[in-house]
CSV table of C-alpha atoms in Angstrom, one decimal:
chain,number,residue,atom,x,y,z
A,1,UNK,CA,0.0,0.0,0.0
A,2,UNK,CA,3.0,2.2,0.7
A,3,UNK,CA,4.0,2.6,-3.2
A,4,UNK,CA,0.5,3.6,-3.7
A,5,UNK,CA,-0.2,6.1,-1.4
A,6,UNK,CA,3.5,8.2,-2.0
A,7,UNK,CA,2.4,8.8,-5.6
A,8,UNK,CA,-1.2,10.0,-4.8
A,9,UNK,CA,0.6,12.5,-2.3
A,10,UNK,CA,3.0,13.7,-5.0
A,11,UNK,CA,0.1,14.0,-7.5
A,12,UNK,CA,-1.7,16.7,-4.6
A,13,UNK,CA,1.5,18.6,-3.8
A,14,UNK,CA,1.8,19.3,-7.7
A,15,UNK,CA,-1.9,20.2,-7.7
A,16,UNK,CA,-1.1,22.5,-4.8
A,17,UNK,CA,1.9,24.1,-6.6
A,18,UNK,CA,0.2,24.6,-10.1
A,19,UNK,CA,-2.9,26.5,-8.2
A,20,UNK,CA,-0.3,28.6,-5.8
A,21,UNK,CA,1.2,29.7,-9.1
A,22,UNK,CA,-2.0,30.0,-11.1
A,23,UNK,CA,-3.5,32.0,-8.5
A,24,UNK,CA,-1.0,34.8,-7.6
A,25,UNK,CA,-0.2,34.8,-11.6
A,26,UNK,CA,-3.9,36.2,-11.7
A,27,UNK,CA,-3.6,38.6,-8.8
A,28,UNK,CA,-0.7,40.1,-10.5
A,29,UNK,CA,-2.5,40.3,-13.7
A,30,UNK,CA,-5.5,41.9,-12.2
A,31,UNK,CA,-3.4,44.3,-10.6
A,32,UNK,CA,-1.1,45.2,-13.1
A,33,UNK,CA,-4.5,45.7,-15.6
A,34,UNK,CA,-6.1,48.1,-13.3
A,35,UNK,CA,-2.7,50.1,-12.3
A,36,UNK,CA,-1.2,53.0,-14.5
A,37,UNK,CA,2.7,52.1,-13.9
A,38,UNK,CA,3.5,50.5,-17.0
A,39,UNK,CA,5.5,53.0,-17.6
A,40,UNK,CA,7.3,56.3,-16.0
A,41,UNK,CA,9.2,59.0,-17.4
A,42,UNK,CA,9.0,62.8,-17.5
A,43,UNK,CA,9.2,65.3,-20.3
A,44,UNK,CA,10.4,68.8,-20.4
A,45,UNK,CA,8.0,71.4,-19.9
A,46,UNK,CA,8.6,75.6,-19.8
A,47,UNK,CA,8.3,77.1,-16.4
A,48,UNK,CA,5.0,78.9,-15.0
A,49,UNK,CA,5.4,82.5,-14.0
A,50,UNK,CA,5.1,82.3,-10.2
A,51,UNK,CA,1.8,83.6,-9.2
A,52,UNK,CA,0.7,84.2,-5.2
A,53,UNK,CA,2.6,81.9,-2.9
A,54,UNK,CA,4.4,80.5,-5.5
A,55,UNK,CA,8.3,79.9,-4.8
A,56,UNK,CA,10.7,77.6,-5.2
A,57,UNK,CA,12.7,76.4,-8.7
A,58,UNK,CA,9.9,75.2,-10.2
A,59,UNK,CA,8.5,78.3,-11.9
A,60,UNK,CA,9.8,81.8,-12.8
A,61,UNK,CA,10.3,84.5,-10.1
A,62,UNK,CA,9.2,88.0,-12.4
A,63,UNK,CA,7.9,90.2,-8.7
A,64,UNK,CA,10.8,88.8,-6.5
A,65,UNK,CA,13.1,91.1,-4.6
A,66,UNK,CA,16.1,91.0,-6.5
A,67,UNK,CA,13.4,91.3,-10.1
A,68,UNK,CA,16.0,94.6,-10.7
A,69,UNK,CA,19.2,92.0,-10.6
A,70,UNK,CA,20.3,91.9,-14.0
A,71,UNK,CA,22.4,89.2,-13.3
A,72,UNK,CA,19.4,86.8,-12.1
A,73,UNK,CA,17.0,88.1,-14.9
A,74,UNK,CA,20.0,87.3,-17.6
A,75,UNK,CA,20.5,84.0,-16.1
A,76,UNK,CA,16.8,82.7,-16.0
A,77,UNK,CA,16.3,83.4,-19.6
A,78,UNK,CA,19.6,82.9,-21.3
A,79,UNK,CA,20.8,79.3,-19.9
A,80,UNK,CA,17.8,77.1,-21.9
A,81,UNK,CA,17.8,74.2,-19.4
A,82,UNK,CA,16.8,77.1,-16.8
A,83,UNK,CA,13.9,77.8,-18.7
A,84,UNK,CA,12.4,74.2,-18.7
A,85,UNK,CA,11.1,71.4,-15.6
A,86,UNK,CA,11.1,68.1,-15.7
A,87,UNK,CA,7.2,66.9,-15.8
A,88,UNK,CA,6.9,63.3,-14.6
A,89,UNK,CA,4.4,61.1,-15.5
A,90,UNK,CA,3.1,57.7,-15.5
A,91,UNK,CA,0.9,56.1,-18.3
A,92,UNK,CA,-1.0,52.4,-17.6
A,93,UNK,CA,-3.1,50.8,-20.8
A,94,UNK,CA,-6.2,52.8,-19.1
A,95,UNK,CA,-4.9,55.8,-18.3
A,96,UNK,CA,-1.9,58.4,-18.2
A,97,UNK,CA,-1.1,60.6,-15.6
A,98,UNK,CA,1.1,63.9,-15.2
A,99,UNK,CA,2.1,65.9,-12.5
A,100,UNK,CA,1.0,69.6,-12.4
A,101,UNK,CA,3.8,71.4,-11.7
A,102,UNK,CA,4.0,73.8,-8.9
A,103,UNK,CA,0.9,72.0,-7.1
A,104,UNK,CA,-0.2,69.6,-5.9
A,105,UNK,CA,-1.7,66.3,-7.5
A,106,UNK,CA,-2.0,65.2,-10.9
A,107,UNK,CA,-4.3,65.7,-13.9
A,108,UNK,CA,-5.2,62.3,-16.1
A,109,UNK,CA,-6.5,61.4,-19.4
A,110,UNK,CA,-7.3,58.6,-21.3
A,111,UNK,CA,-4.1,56.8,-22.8
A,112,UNK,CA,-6.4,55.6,-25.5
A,113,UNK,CA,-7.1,59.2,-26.6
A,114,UNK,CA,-3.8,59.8,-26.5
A,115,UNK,CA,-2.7,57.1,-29.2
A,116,UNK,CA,-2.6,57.5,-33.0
A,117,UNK,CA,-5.6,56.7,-34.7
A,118,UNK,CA,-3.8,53.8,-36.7
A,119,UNK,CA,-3.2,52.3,-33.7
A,120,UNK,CA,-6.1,52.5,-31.3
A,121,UNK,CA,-7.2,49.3,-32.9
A,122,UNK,CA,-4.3,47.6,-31.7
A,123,UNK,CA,-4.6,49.0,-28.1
A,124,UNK,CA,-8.6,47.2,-27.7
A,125,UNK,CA,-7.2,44.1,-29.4
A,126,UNK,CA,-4.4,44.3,-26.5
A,127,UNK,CA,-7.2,45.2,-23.9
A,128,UNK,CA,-9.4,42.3,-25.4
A,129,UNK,CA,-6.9,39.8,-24.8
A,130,UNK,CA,-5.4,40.7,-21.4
A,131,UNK,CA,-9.4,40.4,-20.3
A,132,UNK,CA,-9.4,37.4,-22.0
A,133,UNK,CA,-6.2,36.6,-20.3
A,134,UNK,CA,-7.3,37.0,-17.2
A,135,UNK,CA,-10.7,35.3,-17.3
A,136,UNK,CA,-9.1,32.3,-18.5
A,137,UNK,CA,-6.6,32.3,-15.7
A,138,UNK,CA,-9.7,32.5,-13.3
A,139,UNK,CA,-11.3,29.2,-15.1
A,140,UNK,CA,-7.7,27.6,-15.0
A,141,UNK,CA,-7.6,28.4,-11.3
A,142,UNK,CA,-11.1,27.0,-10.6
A,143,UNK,CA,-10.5,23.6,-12.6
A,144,UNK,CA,-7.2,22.9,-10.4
A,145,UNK,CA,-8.8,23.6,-7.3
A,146,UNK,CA,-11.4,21.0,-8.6
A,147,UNK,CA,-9.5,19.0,-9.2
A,148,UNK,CA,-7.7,18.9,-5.7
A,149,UNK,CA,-10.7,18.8,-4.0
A,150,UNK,CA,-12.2,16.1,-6.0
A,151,UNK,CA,-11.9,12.8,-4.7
A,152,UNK,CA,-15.0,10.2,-6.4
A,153,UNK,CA,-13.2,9.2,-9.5
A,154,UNK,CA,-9.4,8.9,-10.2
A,155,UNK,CA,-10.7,9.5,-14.6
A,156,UNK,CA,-12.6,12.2,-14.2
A,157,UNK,CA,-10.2,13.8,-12.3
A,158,UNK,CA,-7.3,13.4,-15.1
A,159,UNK,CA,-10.0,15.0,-17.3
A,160,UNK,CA,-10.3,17.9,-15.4
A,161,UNK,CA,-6.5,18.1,-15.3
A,162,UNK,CA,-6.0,18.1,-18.9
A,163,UNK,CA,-8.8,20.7,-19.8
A,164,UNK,CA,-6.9,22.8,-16.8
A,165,UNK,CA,-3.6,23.0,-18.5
A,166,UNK,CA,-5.2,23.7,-21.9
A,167,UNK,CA,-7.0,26.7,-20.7
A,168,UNK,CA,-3.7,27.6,-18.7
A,169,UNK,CA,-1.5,27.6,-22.0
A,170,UNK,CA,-3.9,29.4,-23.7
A,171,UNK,CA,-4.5,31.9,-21.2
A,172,UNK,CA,-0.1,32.3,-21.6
A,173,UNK,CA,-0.2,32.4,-24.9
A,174,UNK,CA,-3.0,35.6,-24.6
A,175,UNK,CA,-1.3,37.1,-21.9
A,176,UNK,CA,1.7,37.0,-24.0
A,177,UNK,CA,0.4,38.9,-27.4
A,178,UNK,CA,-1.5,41.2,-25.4
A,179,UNK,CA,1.8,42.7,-23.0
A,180,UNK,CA,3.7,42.7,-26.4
A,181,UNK,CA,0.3,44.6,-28.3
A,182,UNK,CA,0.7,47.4,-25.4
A,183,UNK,CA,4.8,47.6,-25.7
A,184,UNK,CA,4.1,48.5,-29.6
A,185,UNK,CA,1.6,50.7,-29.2
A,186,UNK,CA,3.0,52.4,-26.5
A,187,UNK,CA,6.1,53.3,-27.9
A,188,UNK,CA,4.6,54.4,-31.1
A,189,UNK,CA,2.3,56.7,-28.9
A,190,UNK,CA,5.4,58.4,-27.9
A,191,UNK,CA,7.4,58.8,-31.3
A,192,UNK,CA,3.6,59.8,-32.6
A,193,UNK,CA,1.5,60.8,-29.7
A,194,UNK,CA,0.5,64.7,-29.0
A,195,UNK,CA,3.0,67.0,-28.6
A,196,UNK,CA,2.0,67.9,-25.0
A,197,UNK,CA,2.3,64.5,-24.1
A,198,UNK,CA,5.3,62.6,-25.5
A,199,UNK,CA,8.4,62.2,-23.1
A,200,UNK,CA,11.6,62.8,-23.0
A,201,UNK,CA,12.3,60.0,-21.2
A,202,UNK,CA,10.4,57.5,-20.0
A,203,UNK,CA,11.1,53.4,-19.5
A,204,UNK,CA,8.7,50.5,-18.1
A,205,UNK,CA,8.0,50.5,-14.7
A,206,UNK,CA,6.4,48.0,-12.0
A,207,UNK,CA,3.1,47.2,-13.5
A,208,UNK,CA,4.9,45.9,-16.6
A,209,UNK,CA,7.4,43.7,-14.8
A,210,UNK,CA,4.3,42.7,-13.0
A,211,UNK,CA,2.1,42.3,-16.0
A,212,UNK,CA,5.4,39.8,-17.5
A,213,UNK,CA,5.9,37.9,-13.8
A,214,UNK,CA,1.8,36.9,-13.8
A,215,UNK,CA,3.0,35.3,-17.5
A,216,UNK,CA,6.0,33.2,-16.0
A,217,UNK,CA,3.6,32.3,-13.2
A,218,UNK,CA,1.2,31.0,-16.0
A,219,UNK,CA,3.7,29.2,-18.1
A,220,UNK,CA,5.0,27.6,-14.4
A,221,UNK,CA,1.5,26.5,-13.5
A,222,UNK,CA,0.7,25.1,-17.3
A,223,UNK,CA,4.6,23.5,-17.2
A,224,UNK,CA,3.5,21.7,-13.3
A,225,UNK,CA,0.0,20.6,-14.6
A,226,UNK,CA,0.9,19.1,-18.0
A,227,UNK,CA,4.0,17.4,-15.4
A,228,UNK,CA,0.9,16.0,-13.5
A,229,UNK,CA,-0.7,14.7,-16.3
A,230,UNK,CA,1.8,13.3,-17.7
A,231,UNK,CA,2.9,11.1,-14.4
A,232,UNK,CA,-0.1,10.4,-14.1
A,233,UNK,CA,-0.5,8.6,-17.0
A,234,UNK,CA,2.3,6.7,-16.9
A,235,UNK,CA,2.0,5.9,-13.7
A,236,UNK,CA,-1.8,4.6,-14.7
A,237,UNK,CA,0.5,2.6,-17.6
A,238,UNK,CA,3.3,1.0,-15.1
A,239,UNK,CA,0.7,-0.1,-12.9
A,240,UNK,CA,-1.5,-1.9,-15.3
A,241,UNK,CA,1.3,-3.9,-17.2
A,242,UNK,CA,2.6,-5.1,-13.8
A,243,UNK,CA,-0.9,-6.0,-13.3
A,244,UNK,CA,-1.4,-7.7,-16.5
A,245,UNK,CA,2.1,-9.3,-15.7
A,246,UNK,CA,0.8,-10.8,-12.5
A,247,UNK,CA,-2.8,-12.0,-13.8
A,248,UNK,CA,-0.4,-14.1,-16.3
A,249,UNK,CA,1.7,-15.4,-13.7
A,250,UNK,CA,-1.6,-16.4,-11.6
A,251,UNK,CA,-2.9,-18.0,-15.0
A,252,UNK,CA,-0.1,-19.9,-15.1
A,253,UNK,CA,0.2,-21.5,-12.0
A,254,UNK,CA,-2.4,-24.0,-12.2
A,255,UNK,CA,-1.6,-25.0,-15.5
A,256,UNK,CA,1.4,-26.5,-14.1
């Protein structure tokens, strides 16, 4: 009974790692689809003219004290990088955010308003499938933990195995087109995006390495349940030629 029961526990530790890895894989999905830190940078933007209480280096001092300096007057507007502020923002597949300079908070717009025209198309395509992505990380998520708790029928529960590392592939394969569909159309949004919006520099941030890491947990938790299945099998294999082996032995006994 030993050699049958050390398999059977092996079989729901690998269930148990392929759901730990299919589930946080869609909580970092989910969160990286509803945050707006794919990607950070900041672009250059001309200094305000300080108005009221305004001070500090991020606008223009015109009604300070030392206004009849000629030296500080020549400096602001002669040395160009004076004249400019770095503007951060951060842009998600939802949403893009900026910094308003000299206050507080930040003022947002749609990041699909702010993509060329040619290439909105590919932005819902990429929305479509990380949806799609993540539903189909849900189902994957639910079969497994079927599949752990089921205990009637040994069959049915290789079934629901298989059907769970289909869906899992798949839901890699989606998650996949749709992270590279968003690196495209983001960076042609910033060689052709509005001129108050592209960045001087910029580069991918949290969300995205987030967005990738849910894809390696997918790929893990496809790789452990197709390993399942697969032992499984030939474990279903082994067992009945050394039982076929033994009812040939036990035929052949009484013959002699």
């Amino acid at each position: 009974r030993m050699p049958v029961a050390v398999p059977a526990a092996d079989g729901r530790q690998r269930a148990s790692a392929a759901f730990s890895l299919s589930f946080l894989s869609l909580v970092f999905s989910i969160t990286a689809f509803c945050s707006s830190y794919w990607c950070e940078g900041a672009r250059k933007v001309a200094k305000p003219f300080c108005t009221g209480q305004s001070k500090g280096d991020h606008c223009i001092r015109f009604n300070s004290p030392d206004a009849n300096n000629s030296n500080a007057v020549q400096y602001i507007w002669e040395t160009g990088d004076d004249k400019f502020v770095d503007q951060k923002f951060h842009a998600g597949i939802w949403y893009s955010c900026e910094e308003i300079i000299n206050e507080e908070g930040e003022k947002c717009r749609s990041f699909i308003s702010l993509t060329p025209a040619a290439d909105q198309g590919v932005l819902w395509l990429s929305i479509v499938a990380e949806l799609l992505y993540i539903i189909l990380l849900l189902i994957g998520a639910i079969l497994i933990s079927v599949e752990i708790c089921y205990y009637s029928s040994v069959m049915d529960g290789l079934k629901i195995n298989a059907f769970s590392a289909v869906v899992t592939v798949l839901a890699g394969l989606l998650g996949m087109v749709a992270h590279m569909m968003y690196t495209t159309v983001f960076q042609m949004t910033v060689n052709l995006g509005p001129e108050d919006w592209r960045p001087h520099t910029w580069d991918y941030s949290w969300s995205y390495c987030l967005a990738w890491s849910s894809f390696a947990c997918c790929m893990a938790a496809a790789v452990t349940t197709i390993n399942k299945y697969t032992k499984t099998v030939l474990e279903f294999k082994h067992r009945r030629e050394m039982l076929e082996r033994n009812l040939k032995v036990n035929y052949k006994i009484p013959d002699h």
